[in-house]
mmCIF file of C-alpha atoms in Angstrom:
data_model
loop_
_atom_site.group_PDB
_atom_site.id
_atom_site.type_symbol
_atom_site.label_atom_id
_atom_site.label_comp_id
_atom_site.label_asym_id
_atom_site.label_seq_id
_atom_site.Cartn_x
_atom_site.Cartn_y
_atom_site.Cartn_z
ATOM 1 C CA ALA Q 8 14.262 -8.100 -7.218
ATOM 2 C CA ILE Q 9 15.122 -5.248 -9.531
ATOM 3 C CA MET Q 10 12.823 -2.882 -7.567
ATOM 4 C CA LYS Q 11 13.964 -4.073 -4.291
ATOM 5 C CA HIS Q 12 17.672 -3.180 -5.110
ATOM 6 C CA TRP Q 13 16.686 -0.122 -6.591
ATOM 7 C CA ILE Q 14 14.917 1.216 -3.524
ATOM 8 C CA LEU Q 15 17.618 0.103 -1.270
ATOM 9 C CA ILE Q 16 20.217 1.832 -3.388
ATOM 10 C CA LEU Q 17 18.106 5.045 -3.191
ATOM 11 C CA VAL Q 18 17.805 5.113 0.457
ATOM 12 C CA LEU Q 19 21.638 4.586 1.044
ATOM 13 C CA GLN Q 20 22.489 7.337 -1.246
ATOM 14 C CA VAL Q 21 20.276 9.657 0.470
ATOM 15 C CA LEU Q 22 21.471 8.788 3.927
ATOM 16 C CA LEU Q 23 25.033 8.883 3.052
ATOM 17 C CA SER Q 24 24.599 12.276 1.266
ATOM 18 C CA LYS Q 25 22.682 13.626 4.055
ATOM 19 C CA ALA Q 26 25.171 12.445 6.644
ATOM 20 C CA SER Q 27 28.100 13.911 4.678
ATOM 21 C CA SER Q 28 26.699 17.178 3.596
ATOM 22 C CA GLY Q 29 24.907 18.442 6.634
ATOM 23 C CA GLN Q 30 21.968 19.768 4.661
ATOM 24 C CA ASP Q 31 18.746 20.824 6.377
ATOM 25 C CA SER Q 32 16.159 17.987 6.291
ATOM 26 C CA LYS Q 33 13.703 20.169 4.812
ATOM 27 C CA ASP Q 34 15.777 19.994 1.409
ATOM 28 C CA LEU Q 35 14.505 16.257 1.320
ATOM 29 C CA PHE Q 36 10.986 15.271 0.958
ATOM 30 C CA PHE Q 37 11.342 12.189 2.847
ATOM 31 C CA ASP Q 38 12.963 12.435 6.384
ATOM 32 C CA GLU Q 39 12.425 9.229 7.709
ATOM 33 C CA PHE Q 40 14.040 5.700 6.627
ATOM 34 C CA GLN Q 41 13.263 2.350 7.813
ATOM 35 C CA VAL Q 42 13.693 -1.426 6.967
ATOM 36 C CA SER Q 43 11.406 -4.138 8.308
ATOM 37 C CA LEU Q 44 10.839 -7.741 9.133
ATOM 38 C CA ASN Q 45 7.259 -8.933 8.594
ATOM 39 C CA ARG Q 46 5.151 -12.094 9.094
ATOM 40 C CA THR Q 47 1.911 -12.802 7.837
ATOM 41 C CA HIS Q 48 -1.194 -13.044 10.239
ATOM 42 C CA LEU Q 49 -3.347 -15.512 8.119
ATOM 43 C CA ARG Q 50 -3.114 -18.970 9.769
ATOM 44 C CA ASP Q 51 -6.098 -21.233 9.112
ATOM 45 C CA ASP Q 52 -6.808 -24.764 8.260
ATOM 46 C CA ASN Q 53 -5.323 -23.980 4.914
ATOM 47 C CA THR Q 54 -2.888 -21.466 5.454
ATOM 48 C CA VAL Q 55 0.655 -21.292 7.003
ATOM 49 C CA ASP Q 56 2.336 -17.881 7.947
ATOM 50 C CA ARG Q 57 5.777 -17.022 6.491
ATOM 51 C CA PHE Q 58 8.320 -14.331 7.208
ATOM 52 C CA GLY Q 59 8.989 -11.418 4.647
ATOM 53 C CA PHE Q 60 10.728 -8.006 4.573
ATOM 54 C CA GLY Q 61 10.466 -4.263 3.513
ATOM 55 C CA LEU Q 62 12.050 -0.922 3.121
ATOM 56 C CA GLY Q 63 10.131 2.365 3.518
ATOM 57 C CA ALA Q 64 10.732 6.226 3.197
ATOM 58 C CA TYR Q 65 8.443 8.602 4.853
ATOM 59 C CA ARG Q 66 7.671 12.191 5.555
ATOM 60 C CA SER Q 67 6.154 13.420 8.737
ATOM 61 C CA PHE Q 68 4.261 16.910 8.583
ATOM 62 C CA MET Q 69 3.725 19.186 11.588
ATOM 63 C CA SER Q 70 6.681 17.119 12.897
ATOM 64 C CA ASP Q 71 7.108 19.795 15.792
ATOM 65 C CA LYS Q 72 3.519 19.223 17.111
ATOM 66 C CA ARG Q 73 2.256 16.391 19.351
ATOM 67 C CA MET Q 74 0.358 14.977 16.675
ATOM 68 C CA ASN Q 75 1.937 14.477 13.178
ATOM 69 C CA LEU Q 76 0.473 13.456 9.558
ATOM 70 C CA VAL Q 77 2.871 10.930 8.120
ATOM 71 C CA PHE Q 78 2.968 9.687 4.467
ATOM 72 C CA GLY Q 79 5.152 7.047 3.274
ATOM 73 C CA LEU Q 80 6.262 4.976 0.265
ATOM 74 C CA GLU Q 81 7.159 1.394 0.892
ATOM 75 C CA TYR Q 82 8.197 -1.900 -0.684
ATOM 76 C CA ASN Q 83 6.953 -4.978 1.033
ATOM 77 C CA ARG Q 84 7.414 -8.549 0.375
ATOM 78 C CA THR Q 85 5.118 -11.045 2.032
ATOM 79 C CA SER Q 86 5.017 -14.796 1.877
ATOM 80 C CA GLN Q 87 2.384 -17.499 2.841
ATOM 81 C CA PHE Q 88 1.919 -21.024 2.359
ATOM 82 C CA LYS Q 89 -1.240 -22.746 1.117
ATOM 83 C CA LYS Q 90 -1.789 -26.381 1.613
ATOM 84 C CA SER Q 91 -4.178 -26.625 -1.310
ATOM 85 C CA MET Q 92 -6.076 -24.438 -3.805
ATOM 86 C CA TYR Q 93 -8.845 -25.349 -6.445
ATOM 87 C CA GLU Q 94 -7.678 -25.129 -9.859
ATOM 88 C CA GLY Q 95 -10.740 -26.247 -11.914
ATOM 89 C CA HIS Q 96 -13.051 -29.179 -12.154
ATOM 90 C CA PHE Q 97 -10.077 -31.742 -12.842
ATOM 91 C CA ALA Q 98 -7.331 -29.961 -11.194
ATOM 92 C CA GLN Q 99 -5.851 -29.137 -7.618
ATOM 93 C CA ALA Q 100 -2.633 -27.367 -6.585
ATOM 94 C CA THR Q 101 -0.866 -28.208 -3.164
ATOM 95 C CA ASP Q 102 2.025 -27.107 -1.193
ATOM 96 C CA LEU Q 103 2.065 -23.572 -2.611
ATOM 97 C CA ILE Q 104 4.107 -20.711 -1.329
ATOM 98 C CA TYR Q 105 3.045 -17.434 -2.507
ATOM 99 C CA ASN Q 106 5.411 -14.612 -2.560
ATOM 100 C CA ILE Q 107 3.749 -10.984 -3.085
ATOM 101 C CA ASN Q 108 5.655 -7.959 -3.721
ATOM 102 C CA SER Q 109 3.846 -4.688 -3.471
ATOM 103 C CA ILE Q 110 4.447 -0.726 -3.376
ATOM 104 C CA SER Q 111 2.727 0.434 -0.331
ATOM 105 C CA ILE Q 112 1.594 4.002 0.537
ATOM 106 C CA PRO Q 113 0.281 4.599 4.052
ATOM 107 C CA ILE Q 114 -1.070 7.678 5.332
ATOM 108 C CA GLY Q 115 -1.787 7.812 8.978
ATOM 109 C CA PHE Q 116 -1.488 10.091 12.228
ATOM 110 C CA ARG Q 117 1.197 9.729 14.924
ATOM 111 C CA VAL Q 118 0.530 10.843 18.461
ATOM 112 C CA ASN Q 119 3.960 11.677 20.233
ATOM 113 C CA VAL Q 120 4.241 11.473 24.102
ATOM 114 C CA GLY Q 121 7.510 12.432 26.010
ATOM 115 C CA ALA Q 122 10.192 15.185 25.633
ATOM 116 C CA LYS Q 123 13.544 13.650 24.360
ATOM 117 C CA LEU Q 124 12.789 9.907 24.260
ATOM 118 C CA LYS Q 125 9.181 10.003 22.551
ATOM 119 C CA VAL Q 126 6.860 7.096 22.574
ATOM 120 C CA PHE Q 127 4.423 7.366 19.955
ATOM 121 C CA PHE Q 128 1.226 5.683 18.628
ATOM 122 C CA GLU Q 129 0.233 5.539 14.991
ATOM 123 C CA ALA Q 130 -2.786 4.661 12.996
ATOM 124 C CA GLY Q 131 -4.085 5.205 9.359
ATOM 125 C CA GLY Q 132 -4.923 3.512 6.125
ATOM 126 C CA PHE Q 133 -2.920 2.070 3.217
ATOM 127 C CA ALA Q 134 -2.849 0.826 -0.341
ATOM 128 C CA ASP Q 135 -0.692 -2.016 -1.382
ATOM 129 C CA LEU Q 136 -0.008 -2.015 -5.168
ATOM 130 C CA ILE Q 137 1.130 -5.254 -6.362
ATOM 131 C CA ILE Q 138 3.983 -5.087 -8.586
ATOM 132 C CA ASN Q 139 4.849 -8.786 -8.914
ATOM 133 C CA SER Q 140 3.764 -12.215 -7.406
ATOM 134 C CA ASN Q 141 4.523 -15.619 -7.997
ATOM 135 C CA ARG Q 142 3.849 -19.063 -6.751
ATOM 136 C CA THR Q 143 5.653 -22.454 -6.525
ATOM 137 C CA GLY Q 144 4.101 -25.834 -5.571
ATOM 138 C CA THR Q 145 2.599 -28.928 -7.286
ATOM 139 C CA LYS Q 146 -0.248 -29.286 -9.571
ATOM 140 C CA HIS Q 147 -2.515 -32.244 -9.884
ATOM 141 C CA THR Q 148 -4.687 -32.748 -12.773
ATOM 142 C CA TYR Q 149 -7.187 -35.457 -13.713
ATOM 143 C CA SER Q 150 -7.862 -35.527 -17.452
ATOM 144 C CA PRO Q 151 -10.681 -37.634 -19.103
ATOM 145 C CA ASP Q 152 -9.886 -39.735 -22.133
ATOM 146 C CA THR Q 153 -12.311 -40.442 -25.143
ATOM 147 C CA ASN Q 154 -13.633 -43.430 -22.734
ATOM 148 C CA ASN Q 155 -14.222 -41.003 -20.073
ATOM 149 C CA GLN Q 156 -11.449 -42.541 -17.773
ATOM 150 C CA LEU Q 157 -9.494 -40.118 -15.876
ATOM 151 C CA HIS Q 158 -5.767 -39.965 -16.146
ATOM 152 C CA TYR Q 159 -3.722 -38.430 -13.389
ATOM 153 C CA ASN Q 160 -0.674 -36.077 -14.142
ATOM 154 C CA ARG Q 161 1.529 -34.428 -11.812
ATOM 155 C CA THR Q 162 3.605 -31.297 -12.504
ATOM 156 C CA GLU Q 163 5.976 -28.736 -10.458
ATOM 157 C CA ILE Q 164 4.785 -25.061 -11.039
ATOM 158 C CA ASP Q 165 6.940 -21.900 -10.634
ATOM 159 C CA GLU Q 166 4.880 -19.165 -12.197
ATOM 160 C CA LYS Q 167 3.650 -15.589 -11.975
ATOM 161 C CA VAL Q 168 0.164 -15.019 -10.638
ATOM 162 C CA THR Q 169 -2.161 -12.103 -11.072
ATOM 163 C CA LEU Q 170 -3.594 -10.587 -7.874
ATOM 164 C CA SER Q 171 -5.616 -7.589 -6.864
ATOM 165 C CA ASN Q 172 -4.465 -4.543 -5.156
ATOM 166 C CA THR Q 173 -5.238 -4.231 -1.488
ATOM 167 C CA LEU Q 174 -6.860 -1.420 0.615
ATOM 168 C CA GLY Q 175 -6.405 -1.515 4.389
ATOM 169 C CA LEU Q 176 -5.828 -0.118 7.696
ATOM 170 C CA TYR Q 177 -2.999 -0.131 9.951
ATOM 171 C CA THR Q 178 -1.891 0.628 13.479
ATOM 172 C CA GLY Q 179 1.227 0.489 15.521
ATOM 173 C CA CYS Q 180 3.332 2.023 18.083
ATOM 174 C CA GLY Q 181 7.186 2.789 18.685
ATOM 175 C CA ILE Q 182 9.813 4.800 20.263
ATOM 176 C CA ARG Q 183 12.005 7.765 18.873
ATOM 177 C CA ILE Q 184 15.432 7.943 20.413
ATOM 178 C CA PRO Q 185 17.559 10.989 19.916
ATOM 179 C CA VAL Q 186 21.076 10.510 18.681
ATOM 180 C CA SER Q 187 22.749 13.789 17.557
ATOM 181 C CA ARG Q 188 20.868 15.210 14.547
ATOM 182 C CA PHE Q 189 18.927 12.058 13.959
ATOM 183 C CA GLU Q 190 16.374 9.914 15.839
ATOM 184 C CA ILE Q 191 16.636 6.114 16.099
ATOM 185 C CA ILE Q 192 13.002 4.731 15.213
ATOM 186 C CA VAL Q 193 12.002 1.497 16.397
ATOM 187 C CA LYS Q 194 8.514 0.698 15.596
ATOM 188 C CA THR Q 195 5.768 -2.294 15.395
ATOM 189 C CA ASP Q 196 2.626 -2.201 13.306
ATOM 190 C CA TYR Q 197 0.060 -4.397 11.790
ATOM 191 C CA LYS Q 198 -1.372 -3.970 8.384
ATOM 192 C CA PHE Q 199 -4.742 -5.279 7.955
ATOM 193 C CA GLY Q 200 -5.887 -5.827 4.346
ATOM 194 C CA ILE Q 201 -9.437 -5.595 3.688
ATOM 195 C CA ASN Q 202 -10.151 -7.068 0.312
ATOM 196 C CA LYS Q 203 -9.339 -10.309 -1.064
ATOM 197 C CA LEU Q 204 -6.370 -10.641 -3.515
ATOM 198 C CA ASP Q 205 -7.932 -13.534 -5.456
ATOM 199 C CA SER Q 206 -11.894 -13.989 -5.460
ATOM 200 C CA TYR Q 207 -11.551 -17.554 -7.281
ATOM 201 C CA TYR Q 208 -13.085 -20.530 -5.179
ATOM 202 C CA ASP Q 209 -10.305 -20.175 -2.588
ATOM 203 C CA HIS Q 210 -9.209 -16.942 -1.643
ATOM 204 C CA ILE Q 211 -5.903 -15.024 -0.716
ATOM 205 C CA LEU Q 212 -5.610 -12.323 1.777
ATOM 206 C CA ASN Q 213 -2.588 -10.181 2.737
ATOM 207 C CA ARG Q 214 -2.324 -9.044 6.535
ATOM 208 C CA TYR Q 215 0.922 -8.996 8.327
ATOM 209 C CA PHE Q 216 2.662 -7.746 11.555
ATOM 210 C CA ARG Q 217 6.099 -5.809 11.140
ATOM 211 C CA ILE Q 218 9.048 -4.771 13.076
ATOM 212 C CA ASN Q 219 10.362 -1.786 11.595
ATOM 213 C CA ILE Q 220 14.049 -0.212 12.446
ATOM 214 C CA GLY Q 221 15.091 3.219 11.044
ATOM 215 C CA LEU Q 222 16.264 6.777 11.079
ATOM 216 C CA LYS Q 223 14.480 10.124 11.348
ATOM 217 C CA ILE Q 224 16.577 13.147 10.129
ATOM 218 C CA ASN Q 225 15.868 16.303 12.223
#
């Protein structure tokens, strides 16, 4: 939560100072700012997709060309529901909600089509660096006593979990709408995490669709 609020304050300060001072966008490293709504794309017999959100700041190089190189720094929070997870020989967890908070670093290419109103297509790679993740749910344990009889115990869990960072690929498309010295950006993309976040008996992946809305400073 602290990271989320810090990034939001930073983005708002930059946008407000930019709008009021009229400085050239070259004075700022980042020239594009977006907010996003995401939904995981993981549904299977044990997984249900959930909504999340994010913030991002980007820099486009060769912005006057048809093809741009785009570098970004994002905060993304994704969520997924697991019906059950293996917890050991005598334990199982059910009805789990995983919330994953990450700093994302995307690098990709953007191809623009059009004169004023531009349609663009974007593709590249990214790294999701996990800064915090937690889960809530119910844990069921079956503990053997001295007579080798199993005793059932049920507990509610709300705990942090350690997950691996993710490398992946992304692709997307959108439009750039000119408004005065700015452009309104509307973009949808899909981030495909390649590796597992948890390599225990069950596995956790992070793949999600996003809808992004933002401003580009010219």
